[in-house]
Amino acid sequence: MKELTLSDFTAAAAKIKPETRAFIDGEFVPARSGKTFATINPATGKELAQVAECDADDVDVAVCAARRAFESGVWSAMPPKARKKILLRFADLMERDSEELALLEVLDNGKPISDARSVDVPDSIETLRWHAEAIDKIYDQISPTSADVVSMIVREPIGVVGAVLPWNFPIFVAMWKFAPALAGGNSIVIKPAEQTSLTAIKLAALAAEAGVPNGVFNVVTGFGETAGQAIGRHMDVDCVSFTGSGEVGRYFLRYAAESNIKRVVLELGGKSPAIVLDDVSDLQAVANQIATGILFCQGENCSAGSRLIVQSGIKDRLLDTLAKTFKTWTVGNPLEPTTRVGAMIEEAHMNRVLSYIDAGREGGARILVGGRRTLTDTGGFFVEPTIFDGVRNDMRIAREEIFGPVLSVIEVADADEAVRVANDTNYGLASSLYTDNLHLAHKVARAIKAGTVSVNCFSEGDMGVPFGGYKQSGFGGRDKGIAAHDQYLQTKAIWMQLR
Ligand code: NAD
């Protein structure tokens, strides 16, 4: 098969005319106010499209439609096999349109086309299939009782689920929410991040084409303070699943407390450690994983391995290899297939990342690689992959989530100190450990306080394992795996006295 080039992708991108309206009760609709807002291509700084600016009124219409659909049983009471068939068709349609989905994601988010085609889109399709396949394989329970009682423990969909999403993995995080929610029989109202609405809208079209009934899958586009808050405070939303910053996560807890005490699931930020112990033998393999950990998705990754905690004996050699490895992560036009680091999502965010780089310098850390804005003449928002050496764990760049391609290197004497430093953070989403010592691998993996520990790789595991945070990285559930279904189900006890 012919390898696609920059000009192929540029030509294909120019042909895309994205749908920009909200999707409510089976129809594309403008915002009731008639307002729209611009979505920007982060690689050029230019406007891509005007998107419907929904607010509380639109959210209310969407939630009412979702409730009507839920109570009608058209989806919630559909036989599991039939629901599964529709979701598998949905996945097939995503596969059919995967090139368009990947391009839309790149144009709206600024991530490299090679990532969108090899990770975001195929992994999202796999996620949908995984949850669809689970539908008719999950059993309820009967608890042990005396013979004159039948005690059933049954699981039921929670009802109307609101999903408020971040911009870094627009399709993927949407899928992590709606695939298990729909699998369980719920209706959903999705609010994508305002920076990246286009793929969620496209998914709505595919859901409808696959046969997901009207009102079950809704997308309201708009801003957080208006549309997002309206979902959080709506009296008829049963659960909000939120992925984003800790600051906004706290708002959702408040919205729930001040409205209907809806269930709140929070997947928040991270400051994940990558521990490297002296005994590792394959330095290049370790360097490749560490670079992926911080540079994949431009570092705009909640589980980015942003703190390299390295034992003294191997530090210099590792940094040498790592500096060379960083140079192979080409920053460039996201539509160029060889680009590995795309654009930051927006100008304000790029400036935030650059201000952290300034803070690192001012705090006394030393730049080993990178440290500047780049490709300015494109109009896009690009930052060089950056390594800070000489970081102490109490510096701002080691404590706060930068959400960019910036690695902080912290030197430690031994494995015990590495664990202490790794755990000395408000976060606990992910972590990686590199060692050839199997005994230490087991002990350190148990000692790290994080939802994911990957050993000798940077990974969140596959679809079958739960993903979520300890401490201020999360609350209320886990995305991925069967645990993801629990977030959107109620447990009911039915106790029957027999005569
Ligand atoms: P953000 O919190 O600014 O925005 C996330 C969503 O919340 C957006 O849809 C936004 O419109 C909405 N929002 C903003 N203000 C709101 C308000 N007042 N009320 C209701 N909704 C509001 O986060 P972001 O900048 O889009 O994403 C970056 C953050 O997300 C990082 O902290 C990152 O770590 C986190 N994240 C976590 C995971 C995870 O799985 N744990 C995955 C991806 C991103």
Coordinates of C-alpha atoms and ligand atoms in Angstrom, one line a residue:
M1 CA 0.0 0.0 0.0
K2 CA 1.2 3.5 -0.9
E3 CA 2.5 5.5 2.1
L4 CA 0.5 8.7 2.5
T5 CA 2.4 12.0 2.4
L6 CA 2.0 15.5 3.7
S7 CA 0.4 16.6 0.4
D8 CA -2.1 13.7 0.5
F9 CA -3.2 14.6 4.0
T10 CA -3.3 18.3 3.2
A11 CA -5.5 17.7 0.2
A12 CA -7.8 15.4 2.1
A13 CA -8.0 17.9 5.0
A14 CA -9.0 20.7 2.6
K15 CA -12.0 18.6 1.4
I16 CA -13.4 18.1 4.9
K17 CA -16.5 20.3 5.6
P18 CA -17.2 19.5 9.2
E19 CA -20.7 19.5 10.8
T20 CA -20.6 22.2 13.5
R21 CA -24.1 22.0 15.0
A22 CA -25.1 20.3 18.2
F23 CA -26.8 16.9 18.0
I24 CA -29.9 16.7 20.2
D25 CA -32.7 14.1 20.1
G26 CA -31.5 12.6 16.8
E27 CA -31.1 15.9 14.9
F28 CA -28.3 18.4 14.2
V29 CA -29.5 21.8 15.6
P30 CA -28.0 25.2 16.0
A31 CA -27.7 26.7 19.5
R32 CA -31.1 28.0 20.5
S33 CA -29.5 31.4 21.0
G34 CA -28.2 31.3 17.4
K35 CA -24.7 31.9 18.8
T36 CA -21.5 30.3 17.5
F37 CA -17.8 30.4 18.5
A38 CA -14.6 29.8 16.6
T39 CA -12.6 26.6 16.8
I40 CA -8.9 27.2 15.9
N41 CA -6.4 24.9 14.1
P42 CA -3.5 25.0 16.7
A43 CA -0.9 24.3 14.0
T44 CA -1.8 27.5 12.1
G45 CA -3.6 29.7 14.6
K46 CA -6.4 30.1 12.0
E47 CA -10.1 29.6 12.4
L48 CA -11.3 26.1 11.3
A49 CA -15.0 26.6 11.7
Q50 CA -17.7 28.2 13.8
V51 CA -19.4 25.8 16.2
A52 CA -22.8 26.1 17.9
E53 CA -22.5 27.8 21.2
C54 CA -24.9 25.9 23.4
D55 CA -25.9 27.1 26.9
A56 CA -28.2 26.0 29.7
D57 CA -31.3 26.1 27.4
D58 CA -29.8 23.7 24.9
V59 CA -28.5 21.4 27.7
D60 CA -32.0 21.3 29.2
V61 CA -33.5 20.3 25.8
A62 CA -30.8 17.6 25.5
V63 CA -31.3 16.3 29.0
C64 CA -35.1 16.1 28.5
A65 CA -34.6 14.2 25.3
A66 CA -32.2 11.8 27.0
R67 CA -34.6 11.3 29.9
R68 CA -37.6 10.6 27.5
A69 CA -35.5 8.1 25.6
F70 CA -34.3 6.5 28.8
E71 CA -37.8 6.1 30.3
S72 CA -39.3 4.9 27.1
G73 CA -37.0 1.8 27.3
V74 CA -36.1 2.2 23.6
W75 CA -32.4 1.7 24.5
S76 CA -32.4 1.0 28.3
A77 CA -34.7 -2.0 27.9
M78 CA -33.5 -3.2 24.5
P79 CA -32.3 -6.8 24.7
P80 CA -28.5 -6.8 25.4
K81 CA -27.7 -8.6 22.1
A82 CA -29.6 -6.0 20.1
R83 CA -27.7 -3.2 21.9
K84 CA -24.5 -4.9 21.3
K85 CA -25.2 -5.3 17.6
I86 CA -25.9 -1.5 17.2
L87 CA -22.7 -0.6 19.0
L88 CA -20.7 -3.0 16.9
R89 CA -22.2 -1.4 13.8
F90 CA -21.2 2.0 15.3
A91 CA -17.6 0.7 15.6
D92 CA -17.7 -0.5 12.0
L93 CA -18.8 2.9 10.8
M94 CA -16.0 4.5 12.7
E95 CA -13.6 2.2 10.9
R96 CA -15.2 3.1 7.6
D97 CA -14.7 6.9 8.3
S98 CA -11.4 6.5 10.3
E99 CA -9.4 8.6 7.9
E100 CA -11.8 11.5 8.2
L101 CA -12.0 11.1 12.0
A102 CA -8.2 11.1 12.3
L103 CA -7.9 14.2 10.1
L104 CA -10.6 16.1 12.0
E105 CA -8.8 15.3 15.3
V106 CA -5.5 16.6 13.9
L107 CA -7.0 19.8 12.5
D108 CA -8.9 20.6 15.7
N109 CA -6.3 19.4 18.3
G110 CA -2.9 19.8 16.6
K111 CA -1.7 16.2 17.4
P112 CA 0.4 14.4 14.8
I113 CA -1.5 12.5 12.1
S114 CA 0.6 9.4 12.8
D115 CA -0.7 9.3 16.4
A116 CA -4.3 10.0 15.4
R117 CA -4.2 7.2 12.8
S118 CA -2.3 4.7 14.9
V119 CA -3.6 5.4 18.4
D120 CA -6.5 7.7 18.9
V121 CA -8.9 6.4 16.3
P122 CA -8.1 2.6 16.3
D123 CA -7.9 2.5 20.1
S124 CA -11.2 4.3 20.3
I125 CA -12.8 1.7 17.9
E126 CA -11.3 -1.1 20.0
T127 CA -12.8 0.5 23.1
L128 CA -16.2 0.6 21.6
R129 CA -16.0 -3.0 20.5
W130 CA -14.7 -4.1 23.8
H131 CA -17.6 -2.6 25.8
A132 CA -20.2 -3.7 23.2
E133 CA -18.9 -7.3 23.4
A134 CA -19.2 -7.2 27.2
I135 CA -22.9 -6.4 27.1
D136 CA -24.2 -9.9 26.9
K137 CA -21.5 -11.4 29.1
I138 CA -22.1 -9.7 32.4
Y139 CA -24.3 -11.6 34.8
D140 CA -26.2 -10.5 37.8
Q141 CA -26.0 -12.3 41.2
I142 CA -28.0 -14.4 43.6
S143 CA -26.9 -14.1 47.2
P144 CA -26.8 -17.1 49.6
T145 CA -30.0 -17.3 51.6
S146 CA -32.3 -19.8 53.2
A147 CA -34.5 -21.8 50.9
D148 CA -37.6 -19.7 51.4
V149 CA -35.9 -16.6 50.1
V150 CA -34.6 -15.6 46.7
S151 CA -32.2 -12.7 46.9
M152 CA -31.2 -11.2 43.6
I153 CA -28.6 -8.5 43.2
V154 CA -29.3 -6.8 39.9
R155 CA -27.6 -4.0 38.1
E156 CA -29.5 -1.3 36.3
P157 CA -28.5 1.7 34.2
I158 CA -28.3 4.9 36.2
G159 CA -30.3 6.9 33.7
V160 CA -29.0 10.1 32.1
V161 CA -25.3 10.5 32.1
G162 CA -23.5 13.8 31.4
A163 CA -19.9 13.6 30.0
V164 CA -17.8 16.7 30.2
L165 CA -14.6 16.2 28.3
P166 CA -11.0 17.6 27.9
W167 CA -9.3 18.6 24.6
N168 CA -6.3 16.4 24.7
F169 CA -7.8 13.1 23.5
P170 CA -11.2 14.2 22.2
I171 CA -12.3 11.0 20.6
F172 CA -10.6 8.7 22.9
V173 CA -11.9 10.2 26.2
A174 CA -15.4 10.6 24.8
M175 CA -15.3 6.9 24.0
W176 CA -14.0 6.0 27.5
K177 CA -17.2 7.6 28.8
F178 CA -19.9 6.8 26.3
A179 CA -19.0 3.2 25.3
P180 CA -19.6 1.8 28.8
A181 CA -22.4 4.2 29.5
L182 CA -24.3 3.2 26.4
A183 CA -23.4 -0.5 26.9
G184 CA -25.2 -0.3 30.2
G185 CA -28.4 1.1 28.7
N186 CA -28.0 4.7 29.7
S187 CA -28.7 7.9 27.6
I188 CA -25.8 10.4 27.4
V189 CA -25.3 14.1 26.9
I190 CA -21.7 14.8 25.9
K191 CA -20.1 18.2 26.2
P192 CA -16.8 18.2 24.3
A193 CA -14.1 20.7 25.3
E194 CA -14.7 24.0 23.4
Q195 CA -11.3 23.7 21.7
T196 CA -12.2 20.3 20.1
S197 CA -15.8 19.8 19.3
L198 CA -15.6 18.5 15.8
T199 CA -15.0 14.8 16.3
A200 CA -17.7 14.4 19.0
I201 CA -20.2 15.9 16.5
K202 CA -19.0 13.5 13.8
L203 CA -19.4 10.6 16.3
A204 CA -23.0 11.6 16.9
A205 CA -23.7 11.3 13.1
L206 CA -22.2 7.8 13.2
A207 CA -24.2 6.8 16.3
A208 CA -27.4 7.8 14.5
E209 CA -26.4 5.9 11.3
A210 CA -25.6 2.8 13.4
G211 CA -29.2 2.9 14.8
V212 CA -28.7 4.4 18.3
P213 CA -32.2 5.7 18.9
N214 CA -33.0 9.4 19.1
G215 CA -32.3 11.0 22.4
V216 CA -29.9 8.4 23.6
F217 CA -26.7 10.1 22.2
N218 CA -26.6 13.9 22.4
V219 CA -23.7 16.3 21.9
V220 CA -24.0 19.9 23.2
T221 CA -21.1 22.0 22.1
G222 CA -20.1 25.1 24.1
F223 CA -18.2 26.6 27.0
G224 CA -17.6 25.2 30.4
E225 CA -19.1 27.9 32.5
T226 CA -22.3 27.8 30.6
A227 CA -23.0 24.4 29.0
G228 CA -20.6 22.4 31.3
Q229 CA -22.0 24.0 34.4
A230 CA -25.6 23.4 33.2
I231 CA -24.9 19.7 33.0
G232 CA -23.3 19.7 36.4
R233 CA -26.3 21.5 38.0
H234 CA -29.1 19.8 36.0
M235 CA -31.6 18.2 38.4
D236 CA -32.4 15.4 35.9
V237 CA -28.8 14.3 35.2
D238 CA -28.1 11.2 37.3
C239 CA -24.3 11.0 36.8
V240 CA -21.6 13.3 35.5
S241 CA -18.4 11.8 34.3
F242 CA -15.8 14.5 34.0
T243 CA -12.2 14.4 32.7
G244 CA -10.2 17.5 33.0
S245 CA -8.4 19.8 35.5
G246 CA -8.6 19.5 39.3
E247 CA -10.0 23.0 39.5
V248 CA -13.0 22.2 37.4
G249 CA -13.4 18.8 39.0
R250 CA -14.0 20.5 42.3
Y251 CA -16.7 22.6 40.7
F252 CA -18.5 19.4 39.7
L253 CA -18.5 18.2 43.3
R254 CA -20.0 21.6 44.3
Y255 CA -22.6 21.5 41.4
A256 CA -23.7 18.1 42.6
A257 CA -23.9 19.1 46.2
E258 CA -25.9 22.2 45.3
S259 CA -28.3 20.4 42.9
N260 CA -29.5 16.7 43.0
I261 CA -26.5 15.0 44.6
K262 CA -25.8 13.3 41.2
R263 CA -23.0 10.8 41.1
V264 CA -19.7 12.4 40.1
V265 CA -16.9 10.6 38.5
L266 CA -13.6 12.6 38.2
E267 CA -10.6 11.8 36.1
L268 CA -8.2 14.6 36.8
G269 CA -4.5 15.6 36.3
G270 CA -1.2 14.0 37.2
K271 CA 2.5 14.6 37.8
S272 CA 3.5 11.1 37.2
P273 CA 6.9 9.8 38.1
A274 CA 9.2 7.6 35.9
I275 CA 11.7 5.9 38.2
V276 CA 14.9 4.5 36.8
L277 CA 17.1 2.4 39.0
D278 CA 20.9 1.8 38.5
D279 CA 20.5 -1.8 37.4
V280 CA 18.8 -1.2 34.0
S281 CA 20.8 -2.7 31.2
D282 CA 19.2 -1.4 28.0
L283 CA 19.5 2.4 28.3
Q284 CA 18.2 3.1 24.9
A285 CA 15.1 1.1 25.5
V286 CA 14.5 3.0 28.7
A287 CA 15.2 6.4 27.1
N288 CA 12.7 5.6 24.3
Q289 CA 10.0 4.9 26.9
I290 CA 10.7 7.9 28.9
A291 CA 10.7 10.2 25.9
T292 CA 7.3 8.6 24.8
G293 CA 6.1 9.1 28.4
I294 CA 6.6 12.9 28.3
L295 CA 6.4 13.7 24.5
F296 CA 3.5 11.6 23.3
C297 CA 0.6 14.0 22.6
Q298 CA 3.0 16.9 23.1
G299 CA 3.0 16.2 26.8
E300 CA -0.7 17.2 26.9
N301 CA -1.4 13.8 28.6
C302 CA -2.8 13.4 32.0
S303 CA -0.6 10.4 32.6
A304 CA 2.6 12.0 31.1
G305 CA 5.7 10.8 32.9
S306 CA 6.8 14.3 33.7
R307 CA 9.1 13.6 36.7
L308 CA 12.2 11.5 35.8
I309 CA 13.4 10.2 39.2
V310 CA 16.8 8.6 38.5
Q311 CA 19.3 6.9 40.6
S312 CA 22.7 8.6 40.8
G313 CA 24.8 5.8 39.4
I314 CA 23.1 5.8 36.0
K315 CA 21.9 9.4 35.8
D316 CA 24.7 10.9 33.5
R317 CA 24.6 8.0 31.0
L318 CA 20.8 8.0 30.9
L319 CA 20.6 11.8 30.3
D320 CA 23.1 11.5 27.6
T321 CA 21.0 8.9 25.8
L322 CA 17.8 10.7 26.6
A323 CA 19.1 14.1 25.1
K324 CA 19.9 12.3 21.8
T325 CA 16.6 10.5 21.9
F326 CA 14.7 13.8 22.4
K327 CA 16.3 15.1 19.2
T328 CA 14.5 12.4 17.2
W329 CA 11.1 13.6 18.3
T330 CA 10.6 16.0 15.4
V331 CA 8.3 19.0 16.1
G332 CA 6.4 20.0 13.0
N333 CA 3.3 20.2 10.9
P334 CA 0.8 17.7 12.4
L335 CA -0.2 16.6 8.9
E336 CA 3.4 15.6 8.1
P337 CA 3.6 11.8 8.7
T338 CA 7.1 12.0 10.2
T339 CA 6.1 14.6 12.8
R340 CA 6.1 13.3 16.3
V341 CA 5.3 16.4 18.4
G342 CA 2.5 18.6 17.1
A343 CA 1.1 21.9 18.3
M344 CA 0.0 22.9 21.8
I345 CA -3.8 23.2 21.9
E346 CA -4.0 27.0 22.0
E347 CA -1.9 30.2 22.4
A348 CA -2.9 30.7 26.0
H349 CA -1.8 27.1 26.9
M350 CA 1.5 27.4 25.0
N351 CA 2.2 30.6 27.0
R352 CA 1.4 28.7 30.2
V353 CA 3.9 26.0 29.2
L354 CA 6.5 28.6 28.4
S355 CA 5.9 30.3 31.7
Y356 CA 6.6 27.0 33.5
I357 CA 9.9 26.8 31.6
D358 CA 10.7 30.3 32.8
A359 CA 9.8 29.3 36.3
G360 CA 12.1 26.3 36.1
R361 CA 15.0 28.5 35.0
E362 CA 14.3 31.0 37.7
G363 CA 14.0 28.3 40.3
G364 CA 17.5 27.1 39.5
A365 CA 17.0 24.1 37.3
R366 CA 19.2 23.7 34.2
I367 CA 17.9 23.3 30.7
L368 CA 19.6 20.3 29.0
V369 CA 17.5 20.3 25.8
G370 CA 14.9 22.6 24.3
G371 CA 13.2 25.3 26.3
R372 CA 11.8 27.6 23.6
R373 CA 8.8 28.2 21.4
T374 CA 9.5 27.0 17.9
L375 CA 8.1 27.2 14.3
T376 CA 6.6 30.6 15.1
D377 CA 6.3 31.5 11.4
T378 CA 3.6 28.9 10.9
G379 CA 1.3 30.9 13.2
G380 CA 0.9 27.7 15.3
F381 CA 1.7 27.0 18.9
F382 CA 4.8 24.8 19.1
V383 CA 7.1 24.2 22.0
E384 CA 10.4 22.4 21.8
P385 CA 10.8 19.1 23.8
T386 CA 12.5 20.2 26.9
I387 CA 14.6 18.5 29.7
F388 CA 15.4 20.2 33.0
D389 CA 18.2 18.8 35.0
G390 CA 18.9 19.6 38.7
V391 CA 15.3 19.7 39.7
R392 CA 14.3 19.4 43.3
N393 CA 10.9 17.9 44.1
D394 CA 9.8 21.0 45.9
M395 CA 10.2 23.2 42.8
R396 CA 7.1 24.4 40.9
I397 CA 8.0 22.4 37.8
A398 CA 8.1 19.3 39.8
R399 CA 4.8 19.9 41.7
E400 CA 2.4 21.4 39.2
E401 CA 1.1 19.8 36.0
I402 CA 2.7 21.6 33.1
F403 CA 0.7 19.7 30.4
G404 CA 3.5 20.2 27.8
P405 CA 6.7 18.5 26.6
V406 CA 8.7 19.4 29.6
L407 CA 10.6 16.7 31.7
S408 CA 12.0 17.4 35.2
V409 CA 14.9 15.3 36.2
I410 CA 15.3 14.6 39.9
E411 CA 18.3 12.6 41.2
V412 CA 18.0 10.1 44.1
A413 CA 20.3 7.8 46.0
D414 CA 18.4 4.6 46.0
A415 CA 15.0 2.9 45.5
D416 CA 13.7 3.9 48.9
E417 CA 14.3 7.6 48.2
A418 CA 12.9 7.1 44.7
V419 CA 9.6 5.9 46.1
R420 CA 9.5 8.7 48.7
V421 CA 10.0 11.3 46.0
A422 CA 7.5 9.6 43.6
N423 CA 4.8 9.6 46.3
D424 CA 5.6 13.2 47.4
T425 CA 2.9 14.7 45.2
N426 CA -0.8 15.7 45.3
Y427 CA -1.4 13.4 42.4
G428 CA -1.5 9.7 41.8
L429 CA -2.6 8.9 38.3
A430 CA 0.2 6.9 36.7
S431 CA 3.8 6.0 37.2
S432 CA 6.6 4.0 35.5
L433 CA 9.4 2.0 36.9
Y434 CA 12.5 0.8 35.1
T435 CA 14.6 -1.9 36.7
D436 CA 16.0 -5.4 35.7
N437 CA 15.6 -6.5 39.3
L438 CA 12.3 -8.5 39.5
H439 CA 12.3 -8.4 43.4
L440 CA 12.5 -4.6 43.4
A441 CA 10.0 -4.3 40.6
H442 CA 7.4 -6.0 42.7
K443 CA 8.2 -4.1 45.9
V444 CA 8.3 -0.7 44.3
A445 CA 5.2 -1.3 42.2
R446 CA 3.3 -2.0 45.4
A447 CA 4.8 1.0 47.2
I448 CA 3.9 3.6 44.6
K449 CA 0.6 5.4 45.3
A450 CA -0.9 5.6 41.8
G451 CA -3.7 4.1 39.8
T452 CA -1.3 2.6 37.2
V453 CA 2.2 1.4 37.6
S454 CA 3.9 0.3 34.4
V455 CA 7.1 -1.6 34.7
N456 CA 9.8 -1.3 32.0
C457 CA 7.4 0.5 29.8
F458 CA 5.3 3.6 29.6
S459 CA 1.8 2.3 29.4
E460 CA -1.7 2.5 30.7
G461 CA -2.3 -1.2 29.7
D462 CA -4.9 -2.3 27.3
M463 CA -8.7 -1.8 27.3
G464 CA -9.2 -4.5 29.8
V465 CA -7.5 -2.8 32.8
P466 CA -9.0 0.0 34.9
F467 CA -7.6 3.5 34.6
G468 CA -8.0 6.2 37.3
G469 CA -6.3 8.1 40.0
Y470 CA -5.3 8.1 43.6
K471 CA -5.3 11.3 45.7
Q472 CA -6.2 14.4 43.7
S473 CA -6.0 12.6 40.3
G474 CA -9.4 11.2 40.6
F475 CA -12.5 10.1 42.4
G476 CA -15.6 8.0 42.1
G477 CA -14.7 5.3 39.6
R478 CA -12.4 4.0 36.9
D479 CA -12.4 4.3 33.1
K480 CA -11.6 1.2 31.0
G481 CA -12.2 -2.4 31.7
I482 CA -15.3 -3.8 33.4
A483 CA -14.8 -1.3 36.2
A484 CA -15.9 1.4 33.7
H485 CA -19.4 -0.1 33.6
D486 CA -19.8 0.3 37.4
Q487 CA -19.7 4.0 37.0
Y488 CA -22.9 4.1 35.1
L489 CA -24.9 1.4 36.9
Q490 CA -27.0 1.2 40.0
T491 CA -27.1 -1.9 42.2
K492 CA -30.5 -3.1 43.3
A493 CA -31.3 -5.8 45.9
I494 CA -34.5 -7.7 45.3
W495 CA -35.4 -9.8 48.3
M496 CA -38.3 -12.2 47.7
Q497 CA -39.9 -14.1 50.5
L498 CA -41.4 -17.4 49.1
R499 CA -44.6 -19.0 50.5
Ligands
NAD1 P1 -10.5 21.8 31.9 O1 -10.8 21.3 33.3 O2 -10.2 23.2 31.7 O3 -11.7 21.5 30.9 C1 -12.3 20.3 30.8 C2 -13.8 20.4 30.5 O4 -14.5 21.1 31.6 C3 -14.1 21.2 29.2 O5 -15.1 20.6 28.5 C4 -14.5 22.6 29.7 O6 -15.3 23.3 28.9 C5 -15.2 22.2 31.0 N1 -15.3 23.3 32.0 C6 -14.4 24.3 32.2 N2 -14.8 25.1 33.1 C7 -16.0 24.6 33.6 C8 -16.9 25.0 34.6 N3 -16.7 26.2 35.3 N4 -18.0 24.3 34.8 C9 -18.2 23.1 34.1 N5 -17.4 22.7 33.1 C10 -16.3 23.5 32.9 O7 -9.4 20.8 31.4 P2 -8.6 20.8 30.0 O8 -7.8 22.0 30.0 O9 -9.6 20.6 28.9 O10 -7.8 19.5 30.1 C11 -6.6 19.4 30.8 C12 -6.8 18.7 32.1 O11 -7.5 17.5 32.0 C13 -5.4 18.4 32.7 O12 -5.4 18.7 34.1 C14 -5.3 16.9 32.5 O13 -4.5 16.2 33.3 C15 -6.8 16.5 32.6 N6 -7.0 15.2 32.0 C16 -7.2 14.1 32.7 C17 -7.4 12.8 32.2 C18 -7.6 11.6 33.0 O14 -8.1 10.6 32.5 N7 -7.3 11.6 34.3 C19 -7.4 12.7 30.8 C20 -7.2 13.8 30.0 C21 -7.0 15.1 30.6

